[in-house]
């Protein structure tokens, strides 16, 4: 068998990013993917009817465009084009009223009333301006000394708090609901520490980068990464699930784009007992219930401006707080928090002319097999009467379907592991390097490592740096 400097298991965005970083450093590298196609959580498929291109998992990419690693790569030369919807995201308050998070902080603040608008600008504007100083700390292992400690402290002092405190800083529902929706990306009760960081981060990214889609679908990000990797001499093999270490070709380093539980299944017998025990305590987050629609026309939003928003969060500040608290305990939420993305409104390659796709998901208890699609449809119908009549076909995926689709999504957790305080700071386990395991040549490079979930490639980039220092120097 050919010997490689490095083998990467899993061709998700982090696996491919790790492989690129190693190939850029002149190391020979092979990626082995279990599924028949590359992409992990960033595939695009005709899930409903021919001509309707649905993002199977990730759709909205503020951290893809904002990724300091992706920025260095010639991904446009390999076909990636970002598409910016006119409005990054919106949060309806009733069928007719909504907050629109615009590219401009001032235009967003102007919708929040005088006092909340001033509060929003005062908190968000400096963080948007200073993003480039904070970015290396936010998008890397947290336990490094920040290069700009004072700037970082501006984010950290508020971000470390529960989102509920940040929400309380505002008086009225428009700002409260919008911040709650952003904070819900933590998939965690909003009264827990560190959830405010999500409530700040997502509006900051909307102002700084927009919330773009990839033209043609998220798969274009993957094809661009794979194209660049191949141009550097990297190899990719698909259709080979790695079950044990003996399935792998010889290599000085093996980087796993998998979760701790998958790693233990493959390499458990060469990991020391103490590390296995630590990995065994790794906590998974709640689940996601996903629906993709093929639609006969545009969603008939009563508030027409909602059609211009790429992403829409649905829920009141109260219902979001209650839902995130319920799913954390494994309980069914009365009204799940929902996110909707309308890619075909700004990217005509997604659906046949005059027709549309719609991507929606709800936060639900981990492992749930319940069908939440009628609740999701009713929420959209309430804001857009006539929506249900436009549905040509739907494709649903429960948390257990998502886990069957990708072993990394055990229980339908799409964040690579819960954002408990420990697993936000130390991800996956406490230790000096989150990426290197105690076993020689074995690394984790998935979203179960810092900075966590999202299609940004930063976990892969940092894991590769760790391997280059330790086993591939
Ligand atoms: C429904 C849903 C919606 C999402 N929405 C967004 C969004 O809008 N924006 C965003 O930024 N992120 C979103 N995400 C999260 C994002 O998709 C993930 O954070 C990201 O894909 C993680 O990348 P990764 O490379 O770490 O792992 P993955 O993308 O999970 O890739 C891992 C790869 O490893 C392969 N693999 C696993 N085990 C083995 C094995 N034993 N042998 C061989 N191959 C193996 C898998 O098949 C997979 O291809 C969403 C995820 C889901 C599921």
PDB file of N, CA and C in Angstrom, residues 234-283:
ATOM      1  N   UNK A 234      -3.275  16.349  -3.856  1.00  0.00           N
ATOM      2  CA  UNK A 234      -4.002  15.537  -2.872  1.00  0.00           C
ATOM      3  C   UNK A 234      -4.929  14.548  -3.570  1.00  0.00           C
ATOM      4  N   UNK A 235      -5.123  13.387  -2.931  1.00  0.00           N
ATOM      5  CA  UNK A 235      -6.014  12.359  -3.507  1.00  0.00           C
ATOM      6  C   UNK A 235      -7.290  12.259  -2.668  1.00  0.00           C
ATOM      7  N   UNK A 236      -8.389  11.909  -3.325  1.00  0.00           N
ATOM      8  CA  UNK A 236      -9.655  11.701  -2.592  1.00  0.00           C
ATOM      9  C   UNK A 236     -10.258  10.371  -3.049  1.00  0.00           C
ATOM     10  N   UNK A 237     -10.621   9.530  -2.084  1.00  0.00           N
ATOM     11  CA  UNK A 237     -11.316   8.282  -2.413  1.00  0.00           C
ATOM     12  C   UNK A 237     -12.678   8.319  -1.736  1.00  0.00           C
ATOM     13  N   UNK A 238     -13.730   7.951  -2.455  1.00  0.00           N
ATOM     14  CA  UNK A 238     -15.069   7.928  -1.830  1.00  0.00           C
ATOM     15  C   UNK A 238     -15.557   6.487  -1.723  1.00  0.00           C
ATOM     16  N   UNK A 239     -16.627   6.302  -0.945  1.00  0.00           N
ATOM     17  CA  UNK A 239     -17.267   4.989  -0.860  1.00  0.00           C
ATOM     18  C   UNK A 239     -16.489   3.997  -0.009  1.00  0.00           C
ATOM     19  N   UNK A 240     -15.686   4.483   0.928  1.00  0.00           N
ATOM     20  CA  UNK A 240     -14.959   3.544   1.810  1.00  0.00           C
ATOM     21  C   UNK A 240     -15.101   4.000   3.263  1.00  0.00           C
ATOM     22  N   UNK A 241     -16.028   3.357   3.986  1.00  0.00           N
ATOM     23  CA  UNK A 241     -16.196   3.681   5.416  1.00  0.00           C
ATOM     24  C   UNK A 241     -15.036   3.084   6.191  1.00  0.00           C
ATOM     25  N   UNK A 242     -14.404   3.885   6.998  1.00  0.00           N
ATOM     26  CA  UNK A 242     -13.299   3.406   7.821  1.00  0.00           C
ATOM     27  C   UNK A 242     -13.886   2.890   9.131  1.00  0.00           C
ATOM     28  N   UNK A 243     -13.643   1.613   9.419  1.00  0.00           N
ATOM     29  CA  UNK A 243     -14.235   1.030  10.645  1.00  0.00           C
ATOM     30  C   UNK A 243     -13.172   0.780  11.705  1.00  0.00           C
ATOM     31  N   UNK A 244     -11.941   0.517  11.251  1.00  0.00           N
ATOM     32  CA  UNK A 244     -10.841   0.285  12.214  1.00  0.00           C
ATOM     33  C   UNK A 244      -9.555   0.825  11.602  1.00  0.00           C
ATOM     34  N   UNK A 245      -8.544   0.964  12.435  1.00  0.00           N
ATOM     35  CA  UNK A 245      -7.286   1.557  11.964  1.00  0.00           C
ATOM     36  C   UNK A 245      -6.676   0.728  10.835  1.00  0.00           C
ATOM     37  N   UNK A 246      -6.897  -0.594  10.865  1.00  0.00           N
ATOM     38  CA  UNK A 246      -6.287  -1.443   9.837  1.00  0.00           C
ATOM     39  C   UNK A 246      -6.909  -1.212   8.449  1.00  0.00           C
ATOM     40  N   UNK A 247      -8.027  -0.453   8.379  1.00  0.00           N
ATOM     41  CA  UNK A 247      -8.613  -0.114   7.070  1.00  0.00           C
ATOM     42  C   UNK A 247      -7.810   0.986   6.372  1.00  0.00           C
ATOM     43  N   UNK A 248      -6.890   1.617   7.121  1.00  0.00           N
ATOM     44  CA  UNK A 248      -6.239   2.827   6.579  1.00  0.00           C
ATOM     45  C   UNK A 248      -4.884   2.525   5.956  1.00  0.00           C
ATOM     46  N   UNK A 249      -4.521   3.250   4.900  1.00  0.00           N
ATOM     47  CA  UNK A 249      -3.164   3.099   4.378  1.00  0.00           C
ATOM     48  C   UNK A 249      -2.154   3.647   5.378  1.00  0.00           C
ATOM     49  N   UNK A 250      -0.892   3.197   5.334  1.00  0.00           N
ATOM     50  CA  UNK A 250       0.092   3.697   6.289  1.00  0.00           C
ATOM     51  C   UNK A 250       0.320   5.196   6.120  1.00  0.00           C
ATOM     52  N   UNK A 251       0.447   5.902   7.241  1.00  0.00           N
ATOM     53  CA  UNK A 251       0.659   7.361   7.202  1.00  0.00           C
ATOM     54  C   UNK A 251       1.322   7.795   8.489  1.00  0.00           C
ATOM     55  N   UNK A 252       2.055   8.908   8.427  1.00  0.00           N
ATOM     56  CA  UNK A 252       2.678   9.424   9.658  1.00  0.00           C
ATOM     57  C   UNK A 252       1.648  10.111  10.548  1.00  0.00           C
ATOM     58  N   UNK A 253       0.597  10.607   9.935  1.00  0.00           N
ATOM     59  CA  UNK A 253      -0.464  11.241  10.728  1.00  0.00           C
ATOM     60  C   UNK A 253      -1.817  10.920  10.101  1.00  0.00           C
ATOM     61  N   UNK A 254      -2.830  10.671  10.948  1.00  0.00           N
ATOM     62  CA  UNK A 254      -4.194  10.456  10.452  1.00  0.00           C
ATOM     63  C   UNK A 254      -5.102  11.457  11.157  1.00  0.00           C
ATOM     64  N   UNK A 255      -5.816  12.210  10.350  1.00  0.00           N
ATOM     65  CA  UNK A 255      -6.694  13.255  10.891  1.00  0.00           C
ATOM     66  C   UNK A 255      -8.137  12.811  10.663  1.00  0.00           C
ATOM     67  N   UNK A 256      -8.925  12.802  11.712  1.00  0.00           N
ATOM     68  CA  UNK A 256     -10.293  12.288  11.632  1.00  0.00           C
ATOM     69  C   UNK A 256     -11.303  13.431  11.640  1.00  0.00           C
ATOM     70  N   UNK A 257     -12.056  13.534  10.532  1.00  0.00           N
ATOM     71  CA  UNK A 257     -13.125  14.541  10.450  1.00  0.00           C
ATOM     72  C   UNK A 257     -14.402  13.915  11.014  1.00  0.00           C
ATOM     73  N   UNK A 258     -14.306  13.420  12.220  1.00  0.00           N
ATOM     74  CA  UNK A 258     -15.421  12.688  12.832  1.00  0.00           C
ATOM     75  C   UNK A 258     -15.584  13.150  14.276  1.00  0.00           C
ATOM     76  N   UNK A 259     -16.673  12.708  14.903  1.00  0.00           N
ATOM     77  CA  UNK A 259     -16.919  13.080  16.299  1.00  0.00           C
ATOM     78  C   UNK A 259     -16.157  12.123  17.227  1.00  0.00           C
ATOM     79  N   UNK A 260     -16.039  12.472  18.508  1.00  0.00           N
ATOM     80  CA  UNK A 260     -15.322  11.595  19.432  1.00  0.00           C
ATOM     81  C   UNK A 260     -15.863  10.169  19.455  1.00  0.00           C
ATOM     82  N   UNK A 261     -17.213  10.020  19.394  1.00  0.00           N
ATOM     83  CA  UNK A 261     -17.725   8.651  19.476  1.00  0.00           C
ATOM     84  C   UNK A 261     -17.331   7.828  18.246  1.00  0.00           C
ATOM     85  N   UNK A 262     -17.306   8.470  17.048  1.00  0.00           N
ATOM     86  CA  UNK A 262     -16.884   7.738  15.848  1.00  0.00           C
ATOM     87  C   UNK A 262     -15.386   7.409  15.952  1.00  0.00           C
ATOM     88  N   UNK A 263     -14.608   8.366  16.454  1.00  0.00           N
ATOM     89  CA  UNK A 263     -13.163   8.121  16.619  1.00  0.00           C
ATOM     90  C   UNK A 263     -12.936   6.929  17.551  1.00  0.00           C
ATOM     91  N   UNK A 264     -13.712   6.866  18.648  1.00  0.00           N
ATOM     92  CA  UNK A 264     -13.512   5.762  19.601  1.00  0.00           C
ATOM     93  C   UNK A 264     -13.835   4.416  18.949  1.00  0.00           C
ATOM     94  N   UNK A 265     -14.857   4.425  18.072  1.00  0.00           N
ATOM     95  CA  UNK A 265     -15.203   3.182  17.371  1.00  0.00           C
ATOM     96  C   UNK A 265     -14.057   2.717  16.476  1.00  0.00           C
ATOM     97  N   UNK A 266     -13.327   3.669  15.893  1.00  0.00           N
ATOM     98  CA  UNK A 266     -12.272   3.304  14.929  1.00  0.00           C
ATOM     99  C   UNK A 266     -10.938   3.060  15.640  1.00  0.00           C
ATOM    100  N   UNK A 267     -10.593   3.970  16.557  1.00  0.00           N
ATOM    101  CA  UNK A 267      -9.230   3.959  17.106  1.00  0.00           C
ATOM    102  C   UNK A 267      -9.210   3.745  18.611  1.00  0.00           C
ATOM    103  N   UNK A 268     -10.357   3.308  19.176  1.00  0.00           N
ATOM    104  CA  UNK A 268     -10.479   3.185  20.634  1.00  0.00           C
ATOM    105  C   UNK A 268      -9.354   2.361  21.249  1.00  0.00           C
ATOM    106  N   UNK A 269      -8.953   1.270  20.546  1.00  0.00           N
ATOM    107  CA  UNK A 269      -7.974   0.386  21.192  1.00  0.00           C
ATOM    108  C   UNK A 269      -6.555   0.951  21.198  1.00  0.00           C
ATOM    109  N   UNK A 270      -6.306   2.037  20.469  1.00  0.00           N
ATOM    110  CA  UNK A 270      -4.958   2.613  20.575  1.00  0.00           C
ATOM    111  C   UNK A 270      -4.967   3.939  21.351  1.00  0.00           C
ATOM    112  N   UNK A 271      -6.134   4.328  21.860  1.00  0.00           N
ATOM    113  CA  UNK A 271      -6.196   5.551  22.685  1.00  0.00           C
ATOM    114  C   UNK A 271      -6.056   5.157  24.151  1.00  0.00           C
ATOM    115  N   UNK A 272      -5.275   5.926  24.953  1.00  0.00           N
ATOM    116  CA  UNK A 272      -5.136   5.556  26.362  1.00  0.00           C
ATOM    117  C   UNK A 272      -6.481   5.625  27.095  1.00  0.00           C
ATOM    118  N   UNK A 273      -6.580   4.811  28.157  1.00  0.00           N
ATOM    119  CA  UNK A 273      -7.843   4.715  28.905  1.00  0.00           C
ATOM    120  C   UNK A 273      -8.362   6.056  29.377  1.00  0.00           C
ATOM    121  N   UNK A 274      -7.451   6.923  29.923  1.00  0.00           N
ATOM    122  CA  UNK A 274      -7.936   8.183  30.504  1.00  0.00           C
ATOM    123  C   UNK A 274      -8.579   9.041  29.412  1.00  0.00           C
ATOM    124  N   UNK A 275      -7.996   8.997  28.202  1.00  0.00           N
ATOM    125  CA  UNK A 275      -8.525   9.821  27.108  1.00  0.00           C
ATOM    126  C   UNK A 275      -9.865   9.243  26.626  1.00  0.00           C
ATOM    127  N   UNK A 276      -9.941   7.907  26.586  1.00  0.00           N
ATOM    128  CA  UNK A 276     -11.208   7.276  26.182  1.00  0.00           C
ATOM    129  C   UNK A 276     -12.312   7.645  27.166  1.00  0.00           C
ATOM    130  N   UNK A 277     -11.956   7.662  28.463  1.00  0.00           N
ATOM    131  CA  UNK A 277     -12.967   8.025  29.466  1.00  0.00           C
ATOM    132  C   UNK A 277     -13.430   9.471  29.237  1.00  0.00           C
ATOM    133  N   UNK A 278     -12.441  10.357  28.947  1.00  0.00           N
ATOM    134  CA  UNK A 278     -12.807  11.768  28.703  1.00  0.00           C
ATOM    135  C   UNK A 278     -13.718  11.870  27.468  1.00  0.00           C
ATOM    136  N   UNK A 279     -13.324  11.190  26.386  1.00  0.00           N
ATOM    137  CA  UNK A 279     -14.149  11.249  25.171  1.00  0.00           C
ATOM    138  C   UNK A 279     -15.534  10.664  25.422  1.00  0.00           C
ATOM    139  N   UNK A 280     -15.579   9.655  26.275  1.00  0.00           N
ATOM    140  CA  UNK A 280     -16.860   9.015  26.593  1.00  0.00           C
ATOM    141  C   UNK A 280     -17.826   9.972  27.285  1.00  0.00           C
ATOM    142  N   UNK A 281     -17.272  11.014  27.924  1.00  0.00           N
ATOM    143  CA  UNK A 281     -18.143  11.992  28.617  1.00  0.00           C
ATOM    144  C   UNK A 281     -18.587  13.120  27.675  1.00  0.00           C
ATOM    145  N   UNK A 282     -18.095  13.101  26.420  1.00  0.00           N
ATOM    146  CA  UNK A 282     -18.439  14.172  25.470  1.00  0.00           C
ATOM    147  C   UNK A 282     -19.956  14.199  25.285  1.00  0.00           C
ATOM    148  N   UNK A 283     -20.540  15.387  25.448  1.00  0.00           N
ATOM    149  CA  UNK A 283     -22.001  15.482  25.409  1.00  0.00           C
ATOM    150  C   UNK A 283     -22.485  15.942  24.033  1.00  0.00           C
TER     151      UNK A 283
END
